[in-house]
């Protein structure tokens, strides 16, 4: 059995903390997804540094927990009907350290070379529960329901041959991806200072202030009960997570396809983001349409999570503000003309579809956010306001942009991450996550990576589609669905393989010799 050390960390200076602190969830936090997130950073690390890395990270976490104070405690209900994070003076955060590199265990688990060779795939790791702090793996599971008083966060180091994986779990109602990125960089800077004996970074207490995103409690007579949050739509079939890469040169070529004139005039400004979103939307719709056979005039559900940190002013949020400071553009709740299935699949030009994406993105304004907060505020059952990614029917699409969460310039002292992934073993069909490039050097053609949570039975068709392959490079299966649902075994699915997985075991055997 691998060695597992479990620590219960208190924040630095906890002895002087108040007996209790309550950090209120903002009105906006309820719009996110009721799940745990499992973010992982991958490091190359020599054996001689591993014990030192444990101590540095342990101390770095303790200091960060005294700053990013919302990471300690549990989510509890307010007497007035909302929720807060209850942080008690002697509360701790679980920190696990697992050694998967001992001689007797080392070849049961992939090395950092194996993991990098397969593009940091969750599939390469095997059973994700082995690598995580349970029950904090991703998914809209009962343990993440905020009425069950869920713990906010936990952390785990997993040592493998040649490296280390650092897992950071937190409840989505307490952080979006950029909220995580803010405290993750704070951990890194604290660790860097400890490792090198230099001064510690500053921390702006304003990062804990969510007042801009909170509405005062309405009078009881104004409160309403909203419908329960959606469950997984019954028409969804077994899914798989596929990893693709869009090289910079191909992204530029794709953007050029969005630049022709429309109706005799130039189209509005379109970013590369608009263009690759349109291309992905078109391709997935074109390939899915013959299978699901919806009427051609069907209005498909499309949603986009948008970081509001750069859009909010007066006051402007602190750079590392906690919580969910993101809002969603929803195709079924927007004044923007919503295309039909036929228009998305073929009738609209790519530039017009990209213009639709741009209009949806631009529709998410501070004023629209305030109006939505007023609506959420009057809900008695706020926990049911949250988005359920696979609640809409098949052929829906939800995109979330993680490209700003770049760690290639972030030193923890003992190392700089090779890559980051949001690890998952529960597949919510229709979700798209855009990752930052692993290499941002000007001479590199490395572009963004992205994962598509997609129907497994249709995966091979997407991977081999000639138009898709002209731009997108397939980098393997990122994750498989660990949940067995009724009817899964009846599906006629064609096996899809992790890129280079055939080479993993031979490499291990050669090294063992």
Short mmCIF file of N, CA, C and O in Angstrom, two decimals, residues 382-455:
data_model
loop_
_atom_site.label_atom_id
_atom_site.label_comp_id
_atom_site.label_asym_id
_atom_site.label_seq_id
_atom_site.Cartn_x
_atom_site.Cartn_y
_atom_site.Cartn_z
N UNK A 382 -32.36 29.49 -2.87
CA UNK A 382 -31.29 29.97 -3.74
C UNK A 382 -30.41 28.85 -4.28
O UNK A 382 -29.82 28.97 -5.35
N UNK A 383 -30.29 27.77 -3.53
CA UNK A 383 -29.44 26.67 -3.98
C UNK A 383 -29.95 26.06 -5.28
O UNK A 383 -29.20 25.37 -5.99
N UNK A 384 -31.22 26.29 -5.62
CA UNK A 384 -31.78 25.74 -6.85
C UNK A 384 -31.61 26.66 -8.05
O UNK A 384 -32.05 26.33 -9.16
N UNK A 385 -30.97 27.80 -7.85
CA UNK A 385 -30.74 28.73 -8.96
C UNK A 385 -29.57 28.27 -9.82
O UNK A 385 -29.43 28.65 -10.98
N UNK A 386 -28.72 27.40 -9.28
CA UNK A 386 -27.45 27.06 -9.93
C UNK A 386 -27.66 26.40 -11.29
O UNK A 386 -28.69 25.79 -11.58
N UNK A 387 -26.62 26.52 -12.12
CA UNK A 387 -26.61 25.90 -13.43
C UNK A 387 -26.27 24.42 -13.30
O UNK A 387 -25.37 24.04 -12.55
N UNK A 388 -26.99 23.58 -14.02
CA UNK A 388 -26.66 22.16 -14.14
C UNK A 388 -26.16 21.94 -15.56
O UNK A 388 -26.94 22.08 -16.52
N UNK A 389 -24.88 21.62 -15.71
CA UNK A 389 -24.26 21.60 -17.04
C UNK A 389 -24.96 20.63 -17.98
O UNK A 389 -25.22 20.95 -19.14
N UNK A 390 -25.29 19.42 -17.50
CA UNK A 390 -25.94 18.46 -18.39
C UNK A 390 -27.44 18.38 -18.13
O UNK A 390 -28.09 17.41 -18.49
N UNK A 391 -28.01 19.44 -17.54
CA UNK A 391 -29.45 19.52 -17.38
C UNK A 391 -30.18 19.76 -18.69
O UNK A 391 -31.21 19.14 -18.96
N UNK A 392 -29.67 20.64 -19.57
CA UNK A 392 -30.29 20.82 -20.88
C UNK A 392 -30.15 19.56 -21.73
O UNK A 392 -29.30 18.71 -21.46
N UNK A 393 -30.95 19.43 -22.79
CA UNK A 393 -30.93 18.21 -23.61
C UNK A 393 -29.66 18.08 -24.43
O UNK A 393 -28.87 19.02 -24.53
N UNK A 394 -29.44 16.91 -25.03
CA UNK A 394 -28.29 16.73 -25.92
C UNK A 394 -28.24 17.79 -27.00
O UNK A 394 -29.27 18.36 -27.38
N UNK A 395 -27.03 18.04 -27.50
CA UNK A 395 -26.70 19.07 -28.48
C UNK A 395 -26.59 20.45 -27.85
O UNK A 395 -26.34 21.44 -28.55
N UNK A 396 -26.76 20.55 -26.54
CA UNK A 396 -26.49 21.81 -25.84
C UNK A 396 -24.98 21.96 -25.66
O UNK A 396 -24.22 21.01 -25.75
N UNK A 397 -24.55 23.19 -25.39
CA UNK A 397 -23.12 23.46 -25.26
C UNK A 397 -22.91 24.54 -24.21
O UNK A 397 -23.60 25.56 -24.20
N UNK A 398 -21.98 24.30 -23.29
CA UNK A 398 -21.60 25.25 -22.24
C UNK A 398 -20.10 25.44 -22.30
O UNK A 398 -19.35 24.46 -22.17
N UNK A 399 -19.63 26.66 -22.53
CA UNK A 399 -18.19 26.91 -22.67
C UNK A 399 -17.69 27.71 -21.48
O UNK A 399 -18.37 28.60 -20.96
N UNK A 400 -16.49 27.38 -21.03
CA UNK A 400 -15.86 28.11 -19.93
C UNK A 400 -14.39 28.31 -20.26
O UNK A 400 -13.70 27.37 -20.68
N UNK A 401 -13.92 29.51 -20.11
CA UNK A 401 -12.60 29.92 -20.58
C UNK A 401 -11.62 29.99 -19.42
O UNK A 401 -11.72 30.86 -18.57
N UNK A 402 -10.64 29.08 -19.41
CA UNK A 402 -9.61 29.05 -18.37
C UNK A 402 -8.26 29.54 -18.89
O UNK A 402 -7.23 29.30 -18.26
N UNK A 403 -8.24 30.20 -20.03
CA UNK A 403 -6.95 30.55 -20.64
C UNK A 403 -6.12 31.52 -19.80
O UNK A 403 -4.89 31.57 -19.94
N UNK A 404 -6.76 32.30 -18.94
CA UNK A 404 -6.00 33.23 -18.09
C UNK A 404 -5.33 32.52 -16.91
O UNK A 404 -4.50 33.13 -16.22
N UNK A 405 -5.68 31.27 -16.66
CA UNK A 405 -5.09 30.53 -15.54
C UNK A 405 -3.78 29.89 -15.98
O UNK A 405 -3.62 28.66 -16.03
N UNK A 406 -2.80 30.74 -16.26
CA UNK A 406 -1.51 30.30 -16.78
C UNK A 406 -0.49 30.19 -15.65
O UNK A 406 -0.35 31.12 -14.86
N UNK A 407 0.18 29.05 -15.58
CA UNK A 407 1.14 28.83 -14.49
C UNK A 407 2.58 28.68 -14.98
O UNK A 407 3.46 28.36 -14.19
N UNK A 408 2.81 28.90 -16.28
CA UNK A 408 4.16 28.73 -16.80
C UNK A 408 5.17 29.72 -16.27
O UNK A 408 6.38 29.52 -16.41
N UNK A 409 4.69 30.81 -15.63
CA UNK A 409 5.60 31.81 -15.05
C UNK A 409 5.49 31.85 -13.52
O UNK A 409 5.90 32.82 -12.89
N UNK A 410 4.94 30.78 -12.93
CA UNK A 410 4.69 30.77 -11.49
C UNK A 410 5.63 29.78 -10.81
O UNK A 410 5.53 28.57 -11.03
N UNK A 411 6.51 30.26 -9.98
CA UNK A 411 7.45 29.40 -9.26
C UNK A 411 6.98 29.16 -7.83
O UNK A 411 6.64 30.11 -7.12
N UNK A 412 6.95 27.90 -7.42
CA UNK A 412 6.68 27.53 -6.04
C UNK A 412 7.98 27.42 -5.23
O UNK A 412 7.95 27.01 -4.08
N UNK A 413 9.09 27.77 -5.82
CA UNK A 413 10.39 27.61 -5.16
C UNK A 413 11.00 26.27 -5.51
O UNK A 413 12.08 26.19 -6.07
N UNK A 414 10.27 25.20 -5.22
CA UNK A 414 10.76 23.85 -5.54
C UNK A 414 10.48 23.48 -6.99
O UNK A 414 10.95 22.45 -7.48
N UNK A 415 9.71 24.28 -7.71
CA UNK A 415 9.43 23.99 -9.10
C UNK A 415 8.33 24.87 -9.69
O UNK A 415 7.61 25.56 -8.96
N UNK A 416 8.25 24.85 -11.02
CA UNK A 416 7.21 25.55 -11.77
C UNK A 416 6.34 24.52 -12.46
O UNK A 416 6.85 23.56 -13.05
N UNK A 417 5.03 24.66 -12.40
CA UNK A 417 4.15 23.64 -12.99
C UNK A 417 4.39 23.44 -14.49
O UNK A 417 4.64 24.40 -15.23
N UNK A 418 4.29 22.18 -14.91
CA UNK A 418 4.36 21.84 -16.33
C UNK A 418 3.03 22.15 -17.03
O UNK A 418 3.01 22.53 -18.20
N UNK A 419 1.95 21.94 -16.30
CA UNK A 419 0.61 22.13 -16.87
C UNK A 419 -0.40 22.10 -15.74
O UNK A 419 -0.06 21.77 -14.60
N UNK A 420 -1.63 22.44 -16.08
CA UNK A 420 -2.71 22.30 -15.11
C UNK A 420 -3.91 21.67 -15.81
O UNK A 420 -4.12 21.83 -17.01
N UNK A 421 -4.66 20.91 -15.03
CA UNK A 421 -5.89 20.29 -15.53
C UNK A 421 -6.98 20.35 -14.45
O UNK A 421 -6.67 20.30 -13.25
N UNK A 422 -8.22 20.44 -14.92
CA UNK A 422 -9.36 20.25 -14.03
C UNK A 422 -9.74 18.78 -14.16
O UNK A 422 -10.36 18.36 -15.16
N UNK A 423 -9.34 17.95 -13.21
CA UNK A 423 -9.50 16.51 -13.31
C UNK A 423 -10.94 16.12 -13.01
O UNK A 423 -11.57 16.65 -12.10
N UNK A 424 -11.43 15.16 -13.77
CA UNK A 424 -12.82 14.74 -13.61
C UNK A 424 -12.97 13.28 -13.98
O UNK A 424 -12.29 12.79 -14.88
N UNK A 425 -13.85 12.59 -13.28
CA UNK A 425 -14.22 11.24 -13.67
C UNK A 425 -15.73 11.12 -13.82
O UNK A 425 -16.27 10.02 -13.87
N UNK A 426 -16.41 12.26 -13.87
CA UNK A 426 -17.82 12.32 -14.19
C UNK A 426 -17.98 13.23 -15.39
O UNK A 426 -17.56 14.39 -15.35
N UNK A 427 -18.56 12.71 -16.45
CA UNK A 427 -18.63 13.45 -17.71
C UNK A 427 -20.01 14.10 -17.86
O UNK A 427 -21.03 13.42 -17.79
N UNK A 428 -20.01 15.42 -18.03
CA UNK A 428 -21.24 16.18 -18.24
C UNK A 428 -21.24 16.64 -19.69
O UNK A 428 -20.63 17.65 -20.04
N UNK A 429 -21.91 15.87 -20.55
CA UNK A 429 -21.88 16.11 -21.99
C UNK A 429 -22.25 17.55 -22.33
O UNK A 429 -23.21 18.11 -21.79
N UNK A 430 -21.47 18.13 -23.24
CA UNK A 430 -21.74 19.48 -23.71
C UNK A 430 -20.82 20.54 -23.14
O UNK A 430 -20.81 21.67 -23.61
N UNK A 431 -20.04 20.18 -22.12
CA UNK A 431 -19.12 21.15 -21.52
C UNK A 431 -17.84 21.26 -22.35
O UNK A 431 -17.28 20.25 -22.78
N UNK A 432 -17.37 22.49 -22.55
CA UNK A 432 -16.10 22.77 -23.23
C UNK A 432 -15.25 23.61 -22.29
O UNK A 432 -15.72 24.63 -21.77
N UNK A 433 -14.01 23.19 -22.04
CA UNK A 433 -13.09 23.97 -21.20
C UNK A 433 -11.88 24.34 -22.04
O UNK A 433 -11.21 23.47 -22.62
N UNK A 434 -11.58 25.63 -22.11
CA UNK A 434 -10.41 26.13 -22.84
C UNK A 434 -9.26 26.32 -21.86
O UNK A 434 -9.39 27.06 -20.87
N UNK A 435 -8.13 25.66 -22.13
CA UNK A 435 -6.94 25.77 -21.29
C UNK A 435 -5.92 26.72 -21.92
O UNK A 435 -5.88 26.88 -23.15
N UNK A 436 -5.04 27.32 -21.09
CA UNK A 436 -3.98 28.16 -21.65
C UNK A 436 -2.94 27.30 -22.37
O UNK A 436 -2.83 26.09 -22.10
N UNK A 437 -2.17 27.89 -23.27
CA UNK A 437 -1.06 27.15 -23.89
C UNK A 437 -0.05 26.73 -22.82
O UNK A 437 0.12 27.41 -21.81
N UNK A 438 0.59 25.61 -23.02
CA UNK A 438 1.64 25.19 -22.09
C UNK A 438 2.92 25.99 -22.32
O UNK A 438 3.74 26.13 -21.42
N UNK A 439 3.09 26.48 -23.54
CA UNK A 439 4.30 27.22 -23.89
C UNK A 439 3.87 28.51 -24.57
O UNK A 439 3.26 28.49 -25.64
N UNK A 440 4.20 29.64 -23.95
CA UNK A 440 3.81 30.94 -24.51
C UNK A 440 4.95 31.67 -25.20
O UNK A 440 4.80 32.84 -25.56
N UNK A 441 6.07 31.00 -25.43
CA UNK A 441 7.20 31.67 -26.07
C UNK A 441 6.82 32.05 -27.50
O UNK A 441 6.12 31.31 -28.19
N UNK A 442 7.31 33.22 -27.97
CA UNK A 442 6.91 33.71 -29.31
C UNK A 442 7.26 32.74 -30.43
O UNK A 442 6.56 32.67 -31.44
N UNK A 443 8.36 32.01 -30.28
CA UNK A 443 8.80 31.12 -31.35
C UNK A 443 8.01 29.81 -31.41
O UNK A 443 8.13 29.03 -32.36
N UNK A 444 7.21 29.55 -30.38
CA UNK A 444 6.46 28.30 -30.31
C UNK A 444 5.12 28.42 -31.04
O UNK A 444 4.49 29.48 -31.02
N UNK A 445 4.68 27.33 -31.67
CA UNK A 445 3.36 27.29 -32.30
C UNK A 445 2.33 26.67 -31.36
O UNK A 445 1.20 26.42 -31.76
N UNK A 446 2.74 26.43 -30.12
CA UNK A 446 1.82 25.86 -29.14
C UNK A 446 0.70 26.85 -28.84
O UNK A 446 0.94 28.01 -28.48
N UNK A 447 -0.51 26.40 -29.02
CA UNK A 447 -1.67 27.25 -28.74
C UNK A 447 -2.49 26.71 -27.59
O UNK A 447 -2.01 25.89 -26.80
N UNK A 448 -3.71 27.14 -27.52
CA UNK A 448 -4.57 26.69 -26.43
C UNK A 448 -4.92 25.21 -26.60
O UNK A 448 -4.98 24.68 -27.71
N UNK A 449 -5.17 24.55 -25.47
CA UNK A 449 -5.74 23.22 -25.46
C UNK A 449 -7.19 23.35 -24.98
O UNK A 449 -7.54 24.31 -24.29
N UNK A 450 -8.01 22.39 -25.35
CA UNK A 450 -9.38 22.42 -24.84
C UNK A 450 -9.92 21.00 -24.77
O UNK A 450 -9.49 20.10 -25.49
N UNK A 451 -10.85 20.81 -23.83
CA UNK A 451 -11.48 19.51 -23.70
C UNK A 451 -12.96 19.63 -24.07
O UNK A 451 -13.60 20.64 -23.79
N UNK A 452 -13.45 18.59 -24.71
CA UNK A 452 -14.83 18.50 -25.13
C UNK A 452 -15.46 17.31 -24.40
O UNK A 452 -15.02 16.18 -24.59
N UNK A 453 -16.43 17.58 -23.55
CA UNK A 453 -17.20 16.51 -22.91
C UNK A 453 -18.28 16.11 -23.92
O UNK A 453 -19.23 16.87 -24.17
N UNK A 454 -18.18 14.90 -24.44
CA UNK A 454 -18.89 14.55 -25.67
C UNK A 454 -19.45 13.14 -25.58
O UNK A 454 -18.96 12.31 -24.80
N UNK A 455 -20.44 12.85 -26.43
CA UNK A 455 -21.00 11.51 -26.48
C UNK A 455 -19.93 10.52 -26.94
O UNK A 455 -19.35 10.69 -28.01
#
